[in-house]
């Protein structure tokens, strides 16, 4: 066993490694930079191939599969409870005197808001925490959607520094390349969608549209996640693999997929969207939004004249 392999075996199971018996004078085949063990094959079968992922903790006796499922469920419950408590605390905080301070912060330049998102994410080392903290502020009307966009983009950049720091600590070419891919992916996406106001409005309008339908149907966010993060990447991957088998088949399937997508978009714009939310409900919601906007812009406006006063 080479010296590098010996070090790796020792990290996997130190007790089992220490119990290995060396060949000693039984053989002289091993080179100078390696060690010969009598029971190396048994150690590899037991400790390497048959090693357990959960070797410590209260889930040790549950096994890898059951323990992993139980650990995942516990982690999700703790995360949901923590996010709920954080949302409640933020709500009570913002509704107090801190609301005026946050409102002043929303007046900053969009690029400064993006830097603020980067700074917040660098502090908490998680873009999910940053966006989860800002989302309730949008829900209660303190943070505009247009200002949430640059902060979210900044959070996406800030989260890339975590992988960059880890890659620099290892100083391996592959790890640094992956970290740079993560960083450049976010930067290129920002350069495409953020600097030009028309492109920026596409993102904001899409977010407002999704929120509009989600206010009527709570399953809309779940459907969006399943479609955009599972169905679309899966179909795209399948089509790319089809090109490797047959270029002609890949071209035909691509044209068919684009045609189906175009047909769905036309149907949705003309008919489908009104089947989900009727025109009357849309007009009513728009009137409510306009009234809410006017009340925020003119909080001290004098009361309107009554109908009798107008007639007189």
mmCIF file of C-alpha atoms in Angstrom, residues 54-247:
data_model
loop_
_atom_site.group_PDB
_atom_site.id
_atom_site.type_symbol
_atom_site.label_atom_id
_atom_site.label_comp_id
_atom_site.label_asym_id
_atom_site.label_seq_id
_atom_site.Cartn_x
_atom_site.Cartn_y
_atom_site.Cartn_z
ATOM 1 C CA UNK A 54 -23.397 7.776 9.590
ATOM 2 C CA UNK A 55 -20.815 6.509 12.019
ATOM 3 C CA UNK A 56 -21.524 8.782 14.981
ATOM 4 C CA UNK A 57 -24.367 10.646 16.625
ATOM 5 C CA UNK A 58 -27.821 9.617 17.780
ATOM 6 C CA UNK A 59 -28.712 8.343 14.284
ATOM 7 C CA UNK A 60 -25.824 5.863 14.208
ATOM 8 C CA UNK A 61 -27.973 2.822 15.031
ATOM 9 C CA UNK A 62 -30.676 3.774 12.496
ATOM 10 C CA UNK A 63 -28.540 2.926 9.479
ATOM 11 C CA UNK A 64 -27.496 5.079 6.560
ATOM 12 C CA UNK A 65 -30.829 5.105 4.702
ATOM 13 C CA UNK A 66 -33.192 5.476 7.659
ATOM 14 C CA UNK A 67 -30.797 7.768 9.497
ATOM 15 C CA UNK A 68 -30.388 9.969 6.419
ATOM 16 C CA UNK A 69 -34.154 10.282 5.982
ATOM 17 C CA UNK A 70 -34.714 11.080 9.660
ATOM 18 C CA UNK A 71 -31.867 13.609 9.622
ATOM 19 C CA UNK A 72 -33.267 15.288 6.506
ATOM 20 C CA UNK A 73 -36.740 15.564 8.024
ATOM 21 C CA UNK A 74 -35.360 17.012 11.264
ATOM 22 C CA UNK A 75 -33.212 19.502 9.334
ATOM 23 C CA UNK A 76 -36.177 20.662 7.227
ATOM 24 C CA UNK A 77 -38.394 21.076 10.298
ATOM 25 C CA UNK A 78 -35.732 23.070 12.145
ATOM 26 C CA UNK A 79 -35.113 25.252 9.085
ATOM 27 C CA UNK A 80 -38.818 25.960 8.583
ATOM 28 C CA UNK A 81 -39.323 26.810 12.254
ATOM 29 C CA UNK A 82 -36.258 29.079 12.230
ATOM 30 C CA UNK A 83 -37.459 30.870 9.084
ATOM 31 C CA UNK A 84 -40.945 31.294 10.570
ATOM 32 C CA UNK A 85 -39.546 32.779 13.772
ATOM 33 C CA UNK A 86 -37.248 35.049 11.770
ATOM 34 C CA UNK A 87 -40.164 36.271 9.660
ATOM 35 C CA UNK A 88 -42.232 37.034 12.747
ATOM 36 C CA UNK A 89 -39.358 38.912 14.360
ATOM 37 C CA UNK A 90 -38.686 40.893 11.196
ATOM 38 C CA UNK A 91 -42.368 41.755 10.917
ATOM 39 C CA UNK A 92 -42.518 43.091 14.474
ATOM 40 C CA UNK A 93 -39.253 44.975 13.988
ATOM 41 C CA UNK A 94 -40.173 46.599 10.694
ATOM 42 C CA UNK A 95 -43.574 47.680 11.895
ATOM 43 C CA UNK A 96 -41.857 49.726 14.614
ATOM 44 C CA UNK A 97 -39.439 52.634 14.390
ATOM 45 C CA UNK A 98 -37.022 50.639 12.216
ATOM 46 C CA UNK A 99 -39.470 50.961 9.332
ATOM 47 C CA UNK A 100 -38.388 54.553 8.683
ATOM 48 C CA UNK A 101 -34.723 53.536 8.588
ATOM 49 C CA UNK A 102 -35.384 50.745 6.103
ATOM 50 C CA UNK A 103 -37.481 53.068 3.957
ATOM 51 C CA UNK A 104 -34.509 55.431 3.719
ATOM 52 C CA UNK A 105 -32.322 52.514 2.705
ATOM 53 C CA UNK A 106 -34.670 51.717 -0.171
ATOM 54 C CA UNK A 107 -33.893 55.108 -1.726
ATOM 55 C CA UNK A 108 -30.291 54.200 -2.507
ATOM 56 C CA UNK A 109 -28.952 53.597 -6.008
ATOM 57 C CA UNK A 110 -29.651 50.164 -7.501
ATOM 58 C CA UNK A 111 -25.966 49.341 -7.788
ATOM 59 C CA UNK A 112 -25.408 50.340 -4.170
ATOM 60 C CA UNK A 113 -28.337 48.104 -3.270
ATOM 61 C CA UNK A 114 -26.590 45.279 -5.125
ATOM 62 C CA UNK A 115 -23.426 45.903 -3.100
ATOM 63 C CA UNK A 116 -25.579 45.830 0.034
ATOM 64 C CA UNK A 117 -26.836 42.384 -0.988
ATOM 65 C CA UNK A 118 -23.234 41.243 -1.490
ATOM 66 C CA UNK A 119 -22.229 42.560 1.936
ATOM 67 C CA UNK A 120 -25.173 40.941 3.731
ATOM 68 C CA UNK A 121 -24.459 37.587 2.104
ATOM 69 C CA UNK A 122 -20.761 37.775 2.949
ATOM 70 C CA UNK A 123 -21.704 38.359 6.581
ATOM 71 C CA UNK A 124 -24.197 35.503 6.903
ATOM 72 C CA UNK A 125 -22.468 33.273 4.277
ATOM 73 C CA UNK A 126 -25.789 32.310 2.734
ATOM 74 C CA UNK A 127 -27.823 33.902 -0.044
ATOM 75 C CA UNK A 128 -30.887 31.957 1.133
ATOM 76 C CA UNK A 129 -30.777 33.682 4.502
ATOM 77 C CA UNK A 130 -30.470 37.090 2.827
ATOM 78 C CA UNK A 131 -33.370 36.568 0.441
ATOM 79 C CA UNK A 132 -35.476 34.953 3.173
ATOM 80 C CA UNK A 133 -34.919 38.023 5.322
ATOM 81 C CA UNK A 134 -35.800 40.468 2.535
ATOM 82 C CA UNK A 135 -38.848 38.639 1.160
ATOM 83 C CA UNK A 136 -41.120 39.419 4.165
ATOM 84 C CA UNK A 137 -40.180 43.093 3.776
ATOM 85 C CA UNK A 138 -41.582 43.015 0.249
ATOM 86 C CA UNK A 139 -44.683 41.233 1.483
ATOM 87 C CA UNK A 140 -45.540 43.942 4.005
ATOM 88 C CA UNK A 141 -44.825 46.711 1.508
ATOM 89 C CA UNK A 142 -41.647 48.129 3.033
ATOM 90 C CA UNK A 143 -39.232 47.015 0.280
ATOM 91 C CA UNK A 144 -40.297 47.553 -3.357
ATOM 92 C CA UNK A 145 -39.946 44.675 -5.781
ATOM 93 C CA UNK A 146 -37.752 46.819 -8.016
ATOM 94 C CA UNK A 147 -35.314 47.295 -5.111
ATOM 95 C CA UNK A 148 -35.456 43.650 -4.111
ATOM 96 C CA UNK A 149 -34.047 42.652 -7.517
ATOM 97 C CA UNK A 150 -30.580 44.250 -7.155
ATOM 98 C CA UNK A 151 -30.286 43.034 -3.566
ATOM 99 C CA UNK A 152 -31.089 39.480 -4.688
ATOM 100 C CA UNK A 153 -28.570 39.704 -7.517
ATOM 101 C CA UNK A 154 -25.983 40.956 -5.040
ATOM 102 C CA UNK A 155 -26.791 38.025 -2.768
ATOM 103 C CA UNK A 156 -26.198 35.657 -5.683
ATOM 104 C CA UNK A 157 -22.757 37.180 -6.175
ATOM 105 C CA UNK A 158 -21.994 37.136 -2.467
ATOM 106 C CA UNK A 159 -22.738 33.438 -2.152
ATOM 107 C CA UNK A 160 -20.097 32.658 -4.781
ATOM 108 C CA UNK A 161 -17.389 33.944 -2.423
ATOM 109 C CA UNK A 162 -18.060 31.018 -0.089
ATOM 110 C CA UNK A 163 -17.054 28.514 -2.753
ATOM 111 C CA UNK A 164 -14.205 30.795 -3.812
ATOM 112 C CA UNK A 165 -12.782 30.858 -0.283
ATOM 113 C CA UNK A 166 -13.077 27.080 -0.054
ATOM 114 C CA UNK A 167 -11.337 26.667 -3.424
ATOM 115 C CA UNK A 168 -8.498 28.988 -2.420
ATOM 116 C CA UNK A 169 -8.049 27.035 0.800
ATOM 117 C CA UNK A 170 -7.589 23.805 -1.181
ATOM 118 C CA UNK A 171 -5.638 25.488 -4.024
ATOM 119 C CA UNK A 172 -6.549 22.841 -6.591
ATOM 120 C CA UNK A 173 -7.017 23.800 -10.250
ATOM 121 C CA UNK A 174 -10.338 21.975 -10.620
ATOM 122 C CA UNK A 175 -11.881 23.493 -7.491
ATOM 123 C CA UNK A 176 -10.825 27.019 -8.482
ATOM 124 C CA UNK A 177 -12.245 26.522 -11.981
ATOM 125 C CA UNK A 178 -15.614 25.437 -10.570
ATOM 126 C CA UNK A 179 -15.677 28.427 -8.202
ATOM 127 C CA UNK A 180 -14.875 30.801 -11.078
ATOM 128 C CA UNK A 181 -17.619 29.198 -13.188
ATOM 129 C CA UNK A 182 -20.078 29.867 -10.365
ATOM 130 C CA UNK A 183 -18.951 33.494 -10.105
ATOM 131 C CA UNK A 184 -18.889 34.195 -13.844
ATOM 132 C CA UNK A 185 -22.283 32.533 -14.345
ATOM 133 C CA UNK A 186 -23.883 35.038 -11.962
ATOM 134 C CA UNK A 187 -21.935 38.028 -13.308
ATOM 135 C CA UNK A 188 -22.833 37.243 -16.934
ATOM 136 C CA UNK A 189 -26.479 36.794 -15.972
ATOM 137 C CA UNK A 190 -26.469 40.183 -14.244
ATOM 138 C CA UNK A 191 -24.840 41.852 -17.258
ATOM 139 C CA UNK A 192 -27.578 40.425 -19.482
ATOM 140 C CA UNK A 193 -30.634 41.175 -17.373
ATOM 141 C CA UNK A 194 -29.840 44.126 -15.102
ATOM 142 C CA UNK A 195 -28.071 47.135 -16.735
ATOM 143 C CA UNK A 196 -30.676 47.712 -19.473
ATOM 144 C CA UNK A 197 -34.039 48.885 -17.987
ATOM 145 C CA UNK A 198 -36.147 46.974 -20.575
ATOM 146 C CA UNK A 199 -34.411 43.720 -19.669
ATOM 147 C CA UNK A 200 -34.805 44.523 -15.995
ATOM 148 C CA UNK A 201 -38.541 45.033 -16.427
ATOM 149 C CA UNK A 202 -38.844 41.530 -17.881
ATOM 150 C CA UNK A 203 -37.620 40.047 -14.588
ATOM 151 C CA UNK A 204 -39.736 42.346 -12.431
ATOM 152 C CA UNK A 205 -42.900 41.755 -14.470
ATOM 153 C CA UNK A 206 -42.323 38.002 -14.394
ATOM 154 C CA UNK A 207 -41.946 38.096 -10.604
ATOM 155 C CA UNK A 208 -45.093 40.218 -10.221
ATOM 156 C CA UNK A 209 -47.029 37.883 -12.519
ATOM 157 C CA UNK A 210 -45.957 34.827 -10.567
ATOM 158 C CA UNK A 211 -46.900 36.540 -7.310
ATOM 159 C CA UNK A 212 -50.265 37.517 -8.757
ATOM 160 C CA UNK A 213 -51.190 33.921 -9.591
ATOM 161 C CA UNK A 214 -49.706 32.647 -6.330
ATOM 162 C CA UNK A 215 -52.091 34.946 -4.421
ATOM 163 C CA UNK A 216 -54.965 32.939 -5.909
ATOM 164 C CA UNK A 217 -53.411 29.462 -6.020
ATOM 165 C CA UNK A 218 -50.873 28.458 -3.375
ATOM 166 C CA UNK A 219 -49.593 25.567 -5.487
ATOM 167 C CA UNK A 220 -48.247 27.971 -8.122
ATOM 168 C CA UNK A 221 -44.795 28.360 -6.468
ATOM 169 C CA UNK A 222 -44.465 24.576 -6.146
ATOM 170 C CA UNK A 223 -45.471 24.084 -9.785
ATOM 171 C CA UNK A 224 -42.989 26.770 -10.824
ATOM 172 C CA UNK A 225 -40.163 25.045 -8.954
ATOM 173 C CA UNK A 226 -40.995 21.640 -10.416
ATOM 174 C CA UNK A 227 -41.227 23.001 -13.948
ATOM 175 C CA UNK A 228 -38.239 25.373 -13.987
ATOM 176 C CA UNK A 229 -35.833 23.336 -11.861
ATOM 177 C CA UNK A 230 -36.810 19.774 -12.811
ATOM 178 C CA UNK A 231 -38.886 19.546 -15.991
ATOM 179 C CA UNK A 232 -37.114 22.161 -18.134
ATOM 180 C CA UNK A 233 -33.545 21.072 -17.239
ATOM 181 C CA UNK A 234 -34.532 17.416 -17.656
ATOM 182 C CA UNK A 235 -36.067 17.962 -21.092
ATOM 183 C CA UNK A 236 -33.104 20.085 -22.172
ATOM 184 C CA UNK A 237 -30.661 17.414 -21.017
ATOM 185 C CA UNK A 238 -32.625 14.705 -22.822
ATOM 186 C CA UNK A 239 -32.585 16.700 -26.071
ATOM 187 C CA UNK A 240 -28.825 17.343 -25.749
ATOM 188 C CA UNK A 241 -28.231 13.619 -25.274
ATOM 189 C CA UNK A 242 -30.395 12.925 -28.316
ATOM 190 C CA UNK A 243 -28.026 15.040 -30.436
ATOM 191 C CA UNK A 244 -25.209 12.643 -29.534
ATOM 192 C CA UNK A 245 -27.207 9.702 -30.851
ATOM 193 C CA UNK A 246 -28.695 11.393 -33.916
ATOM 194 C CA UNK A 247 -28.264 15.001 -35.026
#
